[in-house]
mmCIF file of C-alpha atoms in Angstrom:
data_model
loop_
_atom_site.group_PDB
_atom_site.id
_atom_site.type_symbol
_atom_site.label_atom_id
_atom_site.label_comp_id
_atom_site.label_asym_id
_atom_site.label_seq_id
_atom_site.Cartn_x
_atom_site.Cartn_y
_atom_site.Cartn_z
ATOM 1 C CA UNK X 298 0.961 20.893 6.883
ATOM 2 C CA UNK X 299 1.060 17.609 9.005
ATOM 3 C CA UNK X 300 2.851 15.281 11.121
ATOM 4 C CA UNK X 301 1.027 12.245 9.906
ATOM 5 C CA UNK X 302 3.094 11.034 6.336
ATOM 6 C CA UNK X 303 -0.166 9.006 5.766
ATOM 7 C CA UNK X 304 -2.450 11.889 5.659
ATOM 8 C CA UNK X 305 -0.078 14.245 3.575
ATOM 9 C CA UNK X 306 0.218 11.324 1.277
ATOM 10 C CA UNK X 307 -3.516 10.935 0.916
ATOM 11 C CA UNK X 308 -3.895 14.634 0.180
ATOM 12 C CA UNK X 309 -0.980 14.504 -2.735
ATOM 13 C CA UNK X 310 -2.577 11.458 -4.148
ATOM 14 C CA UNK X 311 -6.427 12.083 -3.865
ATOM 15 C CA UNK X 312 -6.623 16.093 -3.909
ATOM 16 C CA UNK X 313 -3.120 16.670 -6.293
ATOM 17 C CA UNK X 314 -2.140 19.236 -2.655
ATOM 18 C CA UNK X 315 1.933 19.014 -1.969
ATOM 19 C CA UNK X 316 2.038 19.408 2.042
ATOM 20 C CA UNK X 317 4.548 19.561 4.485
ATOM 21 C CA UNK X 318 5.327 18.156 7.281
ATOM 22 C CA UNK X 319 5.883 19.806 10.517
ATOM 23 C CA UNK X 320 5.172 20.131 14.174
ATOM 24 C CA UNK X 321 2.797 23.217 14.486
ATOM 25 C CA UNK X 322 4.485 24.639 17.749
ATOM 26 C CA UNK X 323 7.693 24.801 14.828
ATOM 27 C CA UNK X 324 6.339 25.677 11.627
ATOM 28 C CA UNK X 325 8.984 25.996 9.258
ATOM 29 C CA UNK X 326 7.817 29.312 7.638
ATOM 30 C CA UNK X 327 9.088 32.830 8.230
ATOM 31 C CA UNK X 328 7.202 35.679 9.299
ATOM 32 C CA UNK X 329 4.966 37.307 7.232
ATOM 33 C CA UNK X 330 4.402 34.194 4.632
ATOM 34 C CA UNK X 331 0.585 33.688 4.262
ATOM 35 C CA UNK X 332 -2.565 35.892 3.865
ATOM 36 C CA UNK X 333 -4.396 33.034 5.318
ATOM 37 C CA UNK X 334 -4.190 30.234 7.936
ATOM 38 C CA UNK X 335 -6.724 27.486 8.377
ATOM 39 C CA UNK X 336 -6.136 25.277 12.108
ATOM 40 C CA UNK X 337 -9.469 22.722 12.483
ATOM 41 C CA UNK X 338 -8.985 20.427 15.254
ATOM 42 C CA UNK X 339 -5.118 20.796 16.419
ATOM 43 C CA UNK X 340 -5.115 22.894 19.350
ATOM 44 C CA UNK X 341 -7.254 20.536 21.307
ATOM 45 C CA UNK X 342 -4.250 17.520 20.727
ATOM 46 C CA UNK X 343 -2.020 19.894 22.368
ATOM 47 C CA UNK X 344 -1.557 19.007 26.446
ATOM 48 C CA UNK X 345 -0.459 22.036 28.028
ATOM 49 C CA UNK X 346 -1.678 25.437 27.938
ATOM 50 C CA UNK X 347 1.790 26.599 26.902
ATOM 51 C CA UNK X 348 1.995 23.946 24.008
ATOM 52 C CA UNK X 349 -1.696 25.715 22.949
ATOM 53 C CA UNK X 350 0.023 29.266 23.457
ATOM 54 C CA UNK X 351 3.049 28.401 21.386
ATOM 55 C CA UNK X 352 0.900 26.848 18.300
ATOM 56 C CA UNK X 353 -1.336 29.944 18.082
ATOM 57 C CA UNK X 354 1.702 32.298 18.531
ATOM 58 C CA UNK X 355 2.784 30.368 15.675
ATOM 59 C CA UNK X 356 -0.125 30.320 13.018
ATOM 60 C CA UNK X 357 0.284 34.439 14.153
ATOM 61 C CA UNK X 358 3.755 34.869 13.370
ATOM 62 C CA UNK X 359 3.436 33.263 9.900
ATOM 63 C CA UNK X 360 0.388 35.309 9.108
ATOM 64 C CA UNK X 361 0.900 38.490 6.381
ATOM 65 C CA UNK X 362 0.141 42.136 8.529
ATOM 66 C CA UNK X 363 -3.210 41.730 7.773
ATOM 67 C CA UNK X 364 -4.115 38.099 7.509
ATOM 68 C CA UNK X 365 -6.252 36.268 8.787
ATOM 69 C CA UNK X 366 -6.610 32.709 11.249
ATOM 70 C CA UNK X 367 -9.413 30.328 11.426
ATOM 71 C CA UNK X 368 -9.321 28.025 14.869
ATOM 72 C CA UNK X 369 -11.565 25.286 15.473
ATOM 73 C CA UNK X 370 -11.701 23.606 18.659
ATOM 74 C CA UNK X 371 -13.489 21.099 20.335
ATOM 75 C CA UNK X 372 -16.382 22.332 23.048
ATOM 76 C CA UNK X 373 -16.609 20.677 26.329
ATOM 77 C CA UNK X 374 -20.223 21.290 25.561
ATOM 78 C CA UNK X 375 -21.793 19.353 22.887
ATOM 79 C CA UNK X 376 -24.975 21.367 22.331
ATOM 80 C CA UNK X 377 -26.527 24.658 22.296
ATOM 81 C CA UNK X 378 -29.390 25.878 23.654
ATOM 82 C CA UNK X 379 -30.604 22.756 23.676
ATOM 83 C CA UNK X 380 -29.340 21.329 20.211
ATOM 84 C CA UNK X 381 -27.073 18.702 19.993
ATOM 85 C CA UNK X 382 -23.936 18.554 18.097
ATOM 86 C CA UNK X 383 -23.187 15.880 15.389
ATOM 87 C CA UNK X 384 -21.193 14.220 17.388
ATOM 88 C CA UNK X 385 -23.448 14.010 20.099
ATOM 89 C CA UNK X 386 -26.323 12.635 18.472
ATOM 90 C CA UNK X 387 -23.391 10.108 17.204
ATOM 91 C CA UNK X 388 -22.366 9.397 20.767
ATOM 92 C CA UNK X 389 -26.812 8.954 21.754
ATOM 93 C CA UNK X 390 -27.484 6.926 19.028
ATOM 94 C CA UNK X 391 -24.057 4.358 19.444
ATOM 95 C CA UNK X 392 -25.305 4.161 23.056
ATOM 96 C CA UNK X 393 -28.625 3.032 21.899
ATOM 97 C CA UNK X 394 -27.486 0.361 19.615
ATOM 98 C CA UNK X 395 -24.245 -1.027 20.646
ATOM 99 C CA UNK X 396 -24.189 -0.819 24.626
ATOM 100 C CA UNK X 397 -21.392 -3.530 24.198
ATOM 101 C CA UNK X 398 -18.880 -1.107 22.168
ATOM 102 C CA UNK X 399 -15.580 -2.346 21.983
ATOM 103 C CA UNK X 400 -14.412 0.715 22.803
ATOM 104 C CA UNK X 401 -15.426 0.537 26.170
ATOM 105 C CA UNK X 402 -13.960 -3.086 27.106
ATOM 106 C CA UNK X 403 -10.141 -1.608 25.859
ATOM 107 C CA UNK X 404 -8.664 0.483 29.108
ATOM 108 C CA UNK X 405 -5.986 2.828 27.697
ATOM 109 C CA UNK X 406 -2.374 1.539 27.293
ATOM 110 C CA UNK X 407 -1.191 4.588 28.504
ATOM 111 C CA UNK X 408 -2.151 7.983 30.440
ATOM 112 C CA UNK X 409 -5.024 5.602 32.139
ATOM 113 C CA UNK X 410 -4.770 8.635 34.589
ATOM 114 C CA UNK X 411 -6.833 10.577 32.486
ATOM 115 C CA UNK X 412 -10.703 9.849 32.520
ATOM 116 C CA UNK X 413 -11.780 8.007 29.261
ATOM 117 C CA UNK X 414 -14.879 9.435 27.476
ATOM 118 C CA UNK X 415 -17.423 6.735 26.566
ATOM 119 C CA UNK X 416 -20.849 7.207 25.768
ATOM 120 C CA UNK X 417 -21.729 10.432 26.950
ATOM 121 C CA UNK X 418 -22.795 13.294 24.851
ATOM 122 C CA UNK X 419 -21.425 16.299 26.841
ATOM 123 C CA UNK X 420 -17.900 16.037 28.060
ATOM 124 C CA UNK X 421 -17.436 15.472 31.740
ATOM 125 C CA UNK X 422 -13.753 17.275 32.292
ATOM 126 C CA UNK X 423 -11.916 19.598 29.995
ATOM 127 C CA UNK X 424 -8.824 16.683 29.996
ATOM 128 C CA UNK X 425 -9.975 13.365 28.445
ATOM 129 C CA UNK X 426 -8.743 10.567 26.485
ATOM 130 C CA UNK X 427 -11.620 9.726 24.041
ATOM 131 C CA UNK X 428 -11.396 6.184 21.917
ATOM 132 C CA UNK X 429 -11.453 5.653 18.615
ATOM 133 C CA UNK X 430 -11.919 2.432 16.500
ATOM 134 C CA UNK X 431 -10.320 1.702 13.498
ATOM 135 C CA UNK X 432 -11.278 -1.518 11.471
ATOM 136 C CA UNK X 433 -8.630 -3.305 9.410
ATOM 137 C CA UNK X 434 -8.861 -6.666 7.647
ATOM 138 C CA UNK X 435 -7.397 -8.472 10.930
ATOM 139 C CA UNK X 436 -9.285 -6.758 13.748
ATOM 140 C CA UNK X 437 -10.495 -3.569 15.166
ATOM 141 C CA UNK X 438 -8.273 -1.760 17.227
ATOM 142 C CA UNK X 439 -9.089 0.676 19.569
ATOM 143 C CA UNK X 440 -6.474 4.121 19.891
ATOM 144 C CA UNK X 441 -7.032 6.048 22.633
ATOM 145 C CA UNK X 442 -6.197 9.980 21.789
ATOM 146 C CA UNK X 443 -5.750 12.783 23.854
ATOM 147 C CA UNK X 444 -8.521 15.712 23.652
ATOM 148 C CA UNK X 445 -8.211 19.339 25.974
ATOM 149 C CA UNK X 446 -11.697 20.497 25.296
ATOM 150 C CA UNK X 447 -13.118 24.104 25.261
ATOM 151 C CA UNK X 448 -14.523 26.068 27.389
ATOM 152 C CA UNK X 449 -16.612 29.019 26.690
ATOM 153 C CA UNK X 450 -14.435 32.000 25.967
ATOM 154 C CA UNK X 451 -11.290 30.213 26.322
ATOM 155 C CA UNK X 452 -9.479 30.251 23.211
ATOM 156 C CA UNK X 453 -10.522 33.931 23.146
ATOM 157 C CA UNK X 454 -8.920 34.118 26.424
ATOM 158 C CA UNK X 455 -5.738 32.099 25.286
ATOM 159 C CA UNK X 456 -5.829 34.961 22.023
ATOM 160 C CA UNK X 457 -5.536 37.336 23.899
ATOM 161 C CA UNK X 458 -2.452 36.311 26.080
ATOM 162 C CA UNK X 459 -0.143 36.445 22.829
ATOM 163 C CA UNK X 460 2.411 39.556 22.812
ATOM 164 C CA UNK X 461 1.537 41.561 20.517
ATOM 165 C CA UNK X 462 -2.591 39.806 20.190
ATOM 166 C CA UNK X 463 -4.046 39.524 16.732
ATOM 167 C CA UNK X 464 -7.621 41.342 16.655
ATOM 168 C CA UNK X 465 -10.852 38.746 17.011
ATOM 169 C CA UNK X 466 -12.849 39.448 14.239
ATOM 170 C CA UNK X 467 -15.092 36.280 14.814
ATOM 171 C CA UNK X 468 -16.325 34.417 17.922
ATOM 172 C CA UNK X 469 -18.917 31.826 17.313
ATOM 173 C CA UNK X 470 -20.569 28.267 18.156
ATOM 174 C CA UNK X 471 -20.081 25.746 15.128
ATOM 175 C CA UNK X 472 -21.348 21.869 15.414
ATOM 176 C CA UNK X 473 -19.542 21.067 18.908
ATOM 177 C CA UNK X 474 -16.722 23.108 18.345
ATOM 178 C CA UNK X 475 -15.499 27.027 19.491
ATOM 179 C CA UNK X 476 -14.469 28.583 16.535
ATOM 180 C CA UNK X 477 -12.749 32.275 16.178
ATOM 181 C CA UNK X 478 -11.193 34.119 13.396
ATOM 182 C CA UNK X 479 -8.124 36.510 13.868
ATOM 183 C CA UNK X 480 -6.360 38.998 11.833
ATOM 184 C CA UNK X 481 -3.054 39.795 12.568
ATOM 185 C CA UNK X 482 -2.867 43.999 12.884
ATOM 186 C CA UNK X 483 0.418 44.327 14.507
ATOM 187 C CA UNK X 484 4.005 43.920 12.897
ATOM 188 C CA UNK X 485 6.120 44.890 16.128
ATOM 189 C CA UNK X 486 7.064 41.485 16.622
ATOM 190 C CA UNK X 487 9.855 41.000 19.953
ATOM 191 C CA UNK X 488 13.200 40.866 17.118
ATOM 192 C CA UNK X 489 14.636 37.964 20.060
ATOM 193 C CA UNK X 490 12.216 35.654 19.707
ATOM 194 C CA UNK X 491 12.428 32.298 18.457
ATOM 195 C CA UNK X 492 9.950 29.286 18.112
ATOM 196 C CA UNK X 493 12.027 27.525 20.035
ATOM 197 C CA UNK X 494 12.140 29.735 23.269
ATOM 198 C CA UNK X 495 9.172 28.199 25.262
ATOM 199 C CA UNK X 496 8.881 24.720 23.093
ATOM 200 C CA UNK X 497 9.633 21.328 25.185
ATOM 201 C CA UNK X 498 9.721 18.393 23.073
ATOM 202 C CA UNK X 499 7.020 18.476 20.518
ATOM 203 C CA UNK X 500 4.176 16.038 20.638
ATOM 204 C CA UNK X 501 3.723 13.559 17.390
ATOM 205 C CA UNK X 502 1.430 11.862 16.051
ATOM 206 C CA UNK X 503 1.980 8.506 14.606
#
């Protein structure tokens, strides 16, 4: 499942995998569909804490009575105990060699409220705009995209908040990212909720 057409159509063509595509704070499944759930790198597009809330009460409402969830998310801190993430000995080395990134000579179209992250290896707030550069036979163009980063024990925290909460079976560190795996025990779900209760209008991605 993805909002991107591009991407789904790379995975039919490439991997043979017929996807869907959807807004994860709506997923257009009923309850009880999957024994599994797989979300790497979603939550930490999402701008709100409610718009986090709502995708993770999501992935739990679709989930069998006992299924499980795997979340990634990204960590505002890009190394442990002393060792640095992938992308952080990305961000050291590009700093090394190309002081002159393009990236950093393109301010942000729009939100240019929002600190832009640059060549530094740790994150220096938890709400940052963080550019990207994609090459294309013309030019390279520079997309600036939204990134709510981790802090330590917050997406447990943000688990546990959900009504009824799944049970964390997994809490760990993984290259730069958070990462924790649910299961969902409970099957008393409120019988008047709807997806669409606390949702605002979804964010997509182009």
């Amino acid at each position: 499942m993805d909002m991107s057409k591009a991407l789904l159509k790379i995975a039919q063509q490439q991997k043979g995998v017929d996807g869907v595509r959807a807004n994860c704070l709506q997923i257009p499944f009923k309850d009880d569909s999957f024994d599994a759930v797989i979300c790497i790198a979603v939550l930490h597009h999402l701008a709100t804490k409610e718009r986090r809330l709502q995708a993770l009460r999501e992935i739990h409402r679709v989930l069998n009575t006992g299924g499980h969830g795997l979340i990634y998310v990204w960590a505002k801190d890009q190394r442990l105990k002393e060792v640095k993430s992938a992308y952080a000995r990305q961000q050291a080395l590009r700093a090394d060699q190309d002081p002159d990134d393009q990236r950093l000579l393109c301010p942000p179209k729009d939100y240019s409220f929002l600190p832009v992250h640059l060549h530094e290896e740790n994150f220096r707030f938890n709400d940052m705009l963080v550019p990207w550069l994609t090459n294309t036979s013309k030019k390279a163009e520079v997309h600036h995209r939204f990134y709510h980063v981790f802090n330590r024990g917050e997406l447990e925290d943000l688990i546990a908040e959900l009504q009824p909460a799944p049970r964390i079976v997994d809490s760990y560190y993984d290259q730069g990212n958070w990462c924790v795996e649910i299961r969902k025990d409970h099957i008393d779900f409120d019988v008047n909720y709807h997806p669409t209760d606390t949702l605002q209008t979804p964010e997509v991605d182009d």
